[in-house]
PDB file of C-alpha atoms in Angstrom:
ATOM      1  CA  UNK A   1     -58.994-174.286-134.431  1.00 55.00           C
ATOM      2  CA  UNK A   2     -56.850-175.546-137.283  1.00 61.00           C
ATOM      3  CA  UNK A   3     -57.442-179.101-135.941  1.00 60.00           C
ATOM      4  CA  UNK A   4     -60.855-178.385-136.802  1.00 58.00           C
ATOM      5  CA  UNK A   5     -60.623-177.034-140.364  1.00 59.00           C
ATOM      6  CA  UNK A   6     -58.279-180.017-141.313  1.00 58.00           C
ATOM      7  CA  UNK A   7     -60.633-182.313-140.283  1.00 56.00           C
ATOM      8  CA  UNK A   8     -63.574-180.645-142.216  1.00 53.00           C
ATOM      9  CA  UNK A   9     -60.952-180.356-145.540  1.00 50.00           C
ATOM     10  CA  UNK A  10     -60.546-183.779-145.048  1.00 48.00           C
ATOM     11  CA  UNK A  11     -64.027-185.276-145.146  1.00 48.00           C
ATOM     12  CA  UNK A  12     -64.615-182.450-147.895  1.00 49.00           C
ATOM     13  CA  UNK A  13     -61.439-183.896-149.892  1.00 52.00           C
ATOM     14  CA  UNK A  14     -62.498-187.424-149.401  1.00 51.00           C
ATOM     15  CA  UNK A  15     -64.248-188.152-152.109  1.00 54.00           C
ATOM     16  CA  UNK A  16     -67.040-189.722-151.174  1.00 57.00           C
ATOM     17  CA  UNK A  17     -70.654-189.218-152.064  1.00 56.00           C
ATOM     18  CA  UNK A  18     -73.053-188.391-148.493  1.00 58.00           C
ATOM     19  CA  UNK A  19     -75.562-191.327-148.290  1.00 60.00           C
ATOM     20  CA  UNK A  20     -79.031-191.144-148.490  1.00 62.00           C
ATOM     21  CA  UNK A  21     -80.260-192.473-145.306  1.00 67.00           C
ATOM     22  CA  UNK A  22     -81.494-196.005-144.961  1.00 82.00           C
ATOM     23  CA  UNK A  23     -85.254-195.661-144.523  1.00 89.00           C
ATOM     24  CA  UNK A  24     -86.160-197.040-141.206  1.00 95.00           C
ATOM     25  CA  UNK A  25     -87.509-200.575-140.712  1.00 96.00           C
ATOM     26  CA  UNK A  26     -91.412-201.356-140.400  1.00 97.00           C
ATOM     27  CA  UNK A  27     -92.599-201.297-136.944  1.00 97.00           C
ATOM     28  CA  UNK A  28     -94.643-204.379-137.723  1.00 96.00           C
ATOM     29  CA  UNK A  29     -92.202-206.305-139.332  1.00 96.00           C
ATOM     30  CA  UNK A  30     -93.035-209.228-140.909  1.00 97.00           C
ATOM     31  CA  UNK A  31     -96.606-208.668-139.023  1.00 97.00           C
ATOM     32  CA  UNK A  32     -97.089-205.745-141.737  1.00 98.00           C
ATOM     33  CA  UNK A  33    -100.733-205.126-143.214  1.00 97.00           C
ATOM     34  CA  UNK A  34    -100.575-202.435-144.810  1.00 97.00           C
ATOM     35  CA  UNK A  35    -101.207-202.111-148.872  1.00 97.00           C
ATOM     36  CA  UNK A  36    -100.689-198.348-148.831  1.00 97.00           C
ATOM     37  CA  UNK A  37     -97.555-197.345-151.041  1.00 96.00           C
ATOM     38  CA  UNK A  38     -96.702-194.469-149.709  1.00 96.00           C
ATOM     39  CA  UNK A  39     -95.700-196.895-146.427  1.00 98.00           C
ATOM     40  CA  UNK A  40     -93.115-198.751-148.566  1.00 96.00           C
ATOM     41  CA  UNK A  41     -92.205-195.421-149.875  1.00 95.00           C
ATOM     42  CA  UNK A  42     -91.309-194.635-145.855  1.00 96.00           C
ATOM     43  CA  UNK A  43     -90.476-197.846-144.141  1.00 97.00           C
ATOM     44  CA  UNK A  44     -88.218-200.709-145.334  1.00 96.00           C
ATOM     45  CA  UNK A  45     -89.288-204.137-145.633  1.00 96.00           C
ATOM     46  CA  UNK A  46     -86.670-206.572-145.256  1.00 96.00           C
ATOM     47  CA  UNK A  47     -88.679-209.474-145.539  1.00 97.00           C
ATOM     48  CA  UNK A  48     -90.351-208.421-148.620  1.00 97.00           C
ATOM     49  CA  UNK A  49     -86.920-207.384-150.367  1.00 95.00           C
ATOM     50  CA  UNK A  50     -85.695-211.210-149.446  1.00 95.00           C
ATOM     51  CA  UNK A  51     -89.160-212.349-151.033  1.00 95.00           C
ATOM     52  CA  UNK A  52     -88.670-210.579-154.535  1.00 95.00           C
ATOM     53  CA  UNK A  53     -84.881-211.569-154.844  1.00 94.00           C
ATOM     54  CA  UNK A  54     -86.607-215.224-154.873  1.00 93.00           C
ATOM     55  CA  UNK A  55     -87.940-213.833-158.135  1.00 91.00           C
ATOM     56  CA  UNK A  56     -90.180-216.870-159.612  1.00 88.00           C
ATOM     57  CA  UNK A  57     -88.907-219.117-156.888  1.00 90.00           C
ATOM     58  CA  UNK A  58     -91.140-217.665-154.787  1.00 92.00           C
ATOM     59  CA  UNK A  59     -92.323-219.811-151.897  1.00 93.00           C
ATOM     60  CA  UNK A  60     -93.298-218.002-148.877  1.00 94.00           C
ATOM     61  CA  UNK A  61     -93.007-219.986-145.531  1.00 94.00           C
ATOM     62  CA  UNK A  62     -96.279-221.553-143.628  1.00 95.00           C
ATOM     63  CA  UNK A  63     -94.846-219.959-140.483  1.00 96.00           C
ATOM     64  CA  UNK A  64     -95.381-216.625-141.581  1.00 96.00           C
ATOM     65  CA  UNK A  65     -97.911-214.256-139.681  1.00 96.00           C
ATOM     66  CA  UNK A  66     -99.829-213.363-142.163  1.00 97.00           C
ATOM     67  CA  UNK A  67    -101.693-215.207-145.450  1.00 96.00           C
ATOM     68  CA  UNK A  68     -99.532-215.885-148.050  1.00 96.00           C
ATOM     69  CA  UNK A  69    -102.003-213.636-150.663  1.00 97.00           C
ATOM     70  CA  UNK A  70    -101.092-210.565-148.273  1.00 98.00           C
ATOM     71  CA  UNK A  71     -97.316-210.679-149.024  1.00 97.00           C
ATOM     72  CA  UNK A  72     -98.453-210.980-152.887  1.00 96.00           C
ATOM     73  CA  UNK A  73     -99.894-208.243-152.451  1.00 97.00           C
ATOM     74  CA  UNK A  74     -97.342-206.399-151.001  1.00 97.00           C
ATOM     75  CA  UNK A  75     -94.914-207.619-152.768  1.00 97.00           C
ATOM     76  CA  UNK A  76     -96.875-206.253-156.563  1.00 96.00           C
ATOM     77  CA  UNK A  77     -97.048-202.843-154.600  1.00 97.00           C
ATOM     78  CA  UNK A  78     -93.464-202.641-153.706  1.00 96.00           C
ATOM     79  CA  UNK A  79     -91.414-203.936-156.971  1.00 94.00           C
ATOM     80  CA  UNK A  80     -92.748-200.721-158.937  1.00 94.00           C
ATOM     81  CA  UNK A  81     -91.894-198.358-156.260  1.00 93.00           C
ATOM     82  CA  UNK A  82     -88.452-200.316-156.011  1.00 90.00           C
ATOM     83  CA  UNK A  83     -87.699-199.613-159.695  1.00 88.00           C
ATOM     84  CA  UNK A  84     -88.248-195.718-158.786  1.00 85.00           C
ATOM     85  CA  UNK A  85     -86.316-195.552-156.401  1.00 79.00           C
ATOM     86  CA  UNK A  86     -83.361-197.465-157.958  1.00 74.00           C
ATOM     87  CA  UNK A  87     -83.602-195.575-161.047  1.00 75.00           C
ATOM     88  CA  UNK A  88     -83.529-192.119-158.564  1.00 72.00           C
ATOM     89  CA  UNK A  89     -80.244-193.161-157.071  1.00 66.00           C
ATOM     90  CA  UNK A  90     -78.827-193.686-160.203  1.00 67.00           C
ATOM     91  CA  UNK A  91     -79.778-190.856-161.939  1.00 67.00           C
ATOM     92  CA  UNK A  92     -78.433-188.867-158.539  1.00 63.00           C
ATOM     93  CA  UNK A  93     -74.806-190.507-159.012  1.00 61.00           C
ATOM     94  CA  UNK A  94     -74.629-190.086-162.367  1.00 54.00           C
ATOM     95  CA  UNK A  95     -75.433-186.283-161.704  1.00 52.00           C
ATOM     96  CA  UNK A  96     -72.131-186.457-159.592  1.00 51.00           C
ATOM     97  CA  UNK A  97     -69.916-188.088-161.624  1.00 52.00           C
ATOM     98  CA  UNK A  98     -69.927-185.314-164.688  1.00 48.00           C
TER      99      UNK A  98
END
């Protein structure tokens, strides 16, 4: 029993902040149609995150499944929601930190 309370005082004493959990990963992937936000707000969209950190180098590839104007799309949807969500995390660790 005491192994078990010095293991719980010791991830208690740690320090560290509990992580929001990653969000899970589209289903569709890069075959991803949908415009609603609310799905960025629930699935992650690694291919779109790579696209925006191209910033005004943008050039998406001819291999892609879907039209270039889709991704646009997507992308203008997602950077706002983004923003939110980056200011939310730091607003949550600065909560901590006083």
């Amino acid at each position: 029993m005491e192994a078990f309370l010095k293991r719980k005082n010791d991830v208690s004493c740690s320090g560290s902040l509990p992580k929001k959990p990653k969000k899970e990963v589209c289903p569709h992937a890069e075959r991803c149609y949908r415009k609603n936000p609310h799905h960025f707000k629930e699935f992650d969209h690694p291919h779109l995150n790579d696209f925006i950190k191209m910033g005004d180098n943008l050039k998406i590839p001819d291999d892609m499944p879907q039209a270039a104007s889709l991704y646009k799309e997507q992308i203008e949807i997602l950077k706002p929601i983004l923003k939110t969500s980056s200011k939310n995390s730091l607003a949550e660790g600065s909560d901590d930190l006083t």
